[in-house]
mmCIF file of C-alpha atoms in Angstrom:
data_model
loop_
_atom_site.group_PDB
_atom_site.id
_atom_site.type_symbol
_atom_site.label_atom_id
_atom_site.label_comp_id
_atom_site.label_asym_id
_atom_site.label_seq_id
_atom_site.Cartn_x
_atom_site.Cartn_y
_atom_site.Cartn_z
ATOM 1 C CA MET A 123 37.722 -33.314 33.562
ATOM 2 C CA PRO A 124 38.354 -34.158 29.879
ATOM 3 C CA ASP A 125 34.505 -34.180 29.254
ATOM 4 C CA GLU A 126 33.863 -30.491 30.449
ATOM 5 C CA GLU A 127 36.980 -29.288 28.357
ATOM 6 C CA SER A 128 35.718 -30.963 25.291
ATOM 7 C CA GLY A 129 31.968 -29.534 26.015
ATOM 8 C CA ALA A 130 33.357 -26.239 26.837
ATOM 9 C CA SER A 131 35.311 -26.144 23.458
ATOM 10 C CA GLU A 132 32.143 -27.488 21.267
ATOM 11 C CA SER A 133 30.206 -24.642 22.799
ATOM 12 C CA ASP A 134 32.893 -22.226 22.164
ATOM 13 C CA SER A 135 32.950 -23.547 18.602
ATOM 14 C CA LEU A 136 29.565 -23.281 18.056
ATOM 15 C CA LEU A 137 29.189 -19.552 19.561
ATOM 16 C CA GLY A 138 32.247 -18.634 17.090
ATOM 17 C CA ARG A 139 30.570 -20.430 13.948
ATOM 18 C CA GLY A 140 27.352 -18.585 14.901
ATOM 19 C CA HIS A 141 29.219 -14.993 15.131
ATOM 20 C CA GLN A 142 31.001 -15.618 12.318
ATOM 21 C CA LYS A 143 27.896 -16.210 10.325
ATOM 22 C CA VAL A 144 25.841 -13.343 11.602
ATOM 23 C CA LYS A 145 29.014 -10.874 10.920
ATOM 24 C CA ARG A 146 29.055 -12.258 7.157
ATOM 25 C CA PHE A 147 25.319 -11.743 6.630
ATOM 26 C CA TRP A 148 25.637 -8.197 8.196
ATOM 27 C CA ASP A 149 28.521 -7.166 5.970
ATOM 28 C CA GLY A 150 26.512 -8.762 2.929
ATOM 29 C CA PHE A 151 23.674 -6.876 3.832
ATOM 30 C CA ILE A 152 25.717 -3.635 4.256
ATOM 31 C CA ASP A 153 27.256 -3.931 1.055
ATOM 32 C CA PHE A 154 23.893 -4.711 -1.005
ATOM 33 C CA ALA A 155 22.030 -1.919 1.167
ATOM 34 C CA PHE A 156 24.416 0.618 -0.341
ATOM 35 C CA GLN A 157 24.647 -0.160 -3.361
ATOM 36 C CA GLY A 158 23.846 2.537 -5.992
ATOM 37 C CA ASN A 159 20.826 0.665 -7.390
ATOM 38 C CA ILE A 160 19.149 0.259 -4.092
ATOM 39 C CA LEU A 161 19.545 4.211 -3.458
ATOM 40 C CA GLN A 162 18.168 4.682 -7.183
ATOM 41 C CA ILE A 163 15.034 2.702 -6.202
ATOM 42 C CA ALA A 164 14.485 4.053 -3.105
ATOM 43 C CA PHE A 165 14.554 7.658 -4.484
ATOM 44 C CA GLY A 166 12.226 6.662 -7.177
ATOM 45 C CA LEU A 167 9.767 5.425 -4.483
ATOM 46 C CA ILE A 168 9.801 8.801 -3.116
ATOM 47 C CA LEU A 169 9.200 10.616 -6.031
ATOM 48 C CA ALA A 170 6.374 8.283 -7.136
ATOM 49 C CA ALA A 171 4.769 8.406 -3.736
ATOM 50 C CA ALA A 172 5.286 12.426 -4.165
ATOM 51 C CA PHE A 173 3.894 12.262 -7.835
ATOM 52 C CA THR A 174 0.960 10.129 -7.138
ATOM 53 C CA ASP A 175 -0.520 12.919 -4.751
ATOM 54 C CA LEU A 176 0.022 15.600 -7.012
ATOM 55 C CA VAL A 177 -2.045 13.631 -9.862
ATOM 56 C CA LYS A 178 -4.575 12.820 -7.097
ATOM 57 C CA SER A 179 -4.961 16.541 -6.423
ATOM 58 C CA PHE A 180 -4.931 17.642 -9.890
ATOM 59 C CA VAL A 181 -7.732 15.415 -11.313
ATOM 60 C CA SER A 182 -10.223 15.980 -8.008
ATOM 61 C CA ASP A 183 -9.501 19.686 -7.639
ATOM 62 C CA ILE A 184 -8.958 21.057 -11.277
ATOM 63 C CA LEU A 185 -10.060 18.204 -13.801
ATOM 64 C CA MET A 186 -13.222 16.737 -12.354
ATOM 65 C CA PRO A 187 -15.288 20.206 -11.509
ATOM 66 C CA PRO A 188 -15.283 21.277 -15.558
ATOM 67 C CA VAL A 189 -16.080 17.908 -16.374
ATOM 68 C CA SER A 190 -18.808 17.938 -13.927
ATOM 69 C CA ILE A 191 -20.294 21.132 -15.112
ATOM 70 C CA ILE A 192 -19.748 20.161 -18.738
ATOM 71 C CA LEU A 193 -21.809 17.075 -18.463
ATOM 72 C CA PRO A 194 -25.401 17.202 -17.289
ATOM 73 C CA LEU A 195 -24.831 15.913 -13.991
ATOM 74 C CA ASN A 196 -27.238 16.616 -10.979
ATOM 75 C CA LYS A 197 -25.171 15.315 -8.127
ATOM 76 C CA ASN A 198 -21.622 15.899 -7.137
ATOM 77 C CA MET A 199 -19.315 13.520 -9.456
ATOM 78 C CA GLU A 200 -17.745 11.969 -6.687
ATOM 79 C CA GLU A 201 -21.186 10.159 -5.511
ATOM 80 C CA LYS A 202 -21.897 8.640 -9.026
ATOM 81 C CA PHE A 203 -22.189 5.118 -8.757
ATOM 82 C CA ALA A 204 -24.300 2.164 -10.338
ATOM 83 C CA VAL A 205 -25.947 -0.598 -8.316
ATOM 84 C CA LEU A 206 -25.168 -3.871 -9.592
ATOM 85 C CA ARG A 207 -26.965 -5.820 -6.977
ATOM 86 C CA ALA A 208 -29.128 -4.133 -4.687
ATOM 87 C CA GLY A 209 -29.305 -4.769 -0.681
ATOM 88 C CA PRO A 210 -31.879 -6.345 1.307
ATOM 89 C CA ASN A 211 -33.578 -2.829 2.105
ATOM 90 C CA PHE A 212 -33.476 -1.636 -1.596
ATOM 91 C CA ASN A 213 -36.642 0.542 -2.252
ATOM 92 C CA SER A 214 -37.214 0.364 -5.957
ATOM 93 C CA SER A 215 -39.205 3.602 -6.195
ATOM 94 C CA THR A 216 -36.725 5.796 -4.317
ATOM 95 C CA GLY A 217 -33.821 3.669 -5.057
ATOM 96 C CA TYR A 218 -30.564 4.823 -3.069
ATOM 97 C CA ASN A 219 -29.652 8.608 -2.614
ATOM 98 C CA THR A 220 -26.270 8.327 -1.876
ATOM 99 C CA LEU A 221 -23.117 5.920 -2.399
ATOM 100 C CA HIS A 222 -22.826 5.698 1.485
ATOM 101 C CA GLN A 223 -26.794 4.654 1.834
ATOM 102 C CA ALA A 224 -26.125 2.391 -0.689
ATOM 103 C CA GLN A 225 -22.880 0.352 1.005
ATOM 104 C CA ASP A 226 -24.433 0.525 4.279
ATOM 105 C CA ASP A 227 -27.325 -1.228 2.929
ATOM 106 C CA GLY A 228 -24.910 -4.175 1.309
ATOM 107 C CA ALA A 229 -25.460 -3.253 -2.403
ATOM 108 C CA VAL A 230 -22.888 -4.432 -4.870
ATOM 109 C CA VAL A 231 -21.977 -0.981 -6.436
ATOM 110 C CA MET A 232 -19.591 0.066 -8.989
ATOM 111 C CA ALA A 233 -18.678 3.610 -8.045
ATOM 112 C CA TYR A 234 -17.112 5.898 -10.912
ATOM 113 C CA GLY A 235 -17.234 9.237 -9.835
#
């Protein structure tokens, strides 16, 4: 019977120590999460995501249309690309008409539009 009691107290102490470690970890995480710096970083990330969408929309909708009119471009500016290495089905007389066509053929392209 003494062996059973020592086994039970050993498991109780292991469970108790594990519970204490988890509680300390959780309390430390809560203290860390509610510090002012973490909330400022989260707010900054939210603003950065909104600002990224704003800048992307400004460039594509406001800035690029006049640039494509001022510069003598025959295509839509978004479709401008340079072929760095042609794909296996490349025809040197016609080339690629669209960026999507070049990418589908496996060509290495630099899309600058």
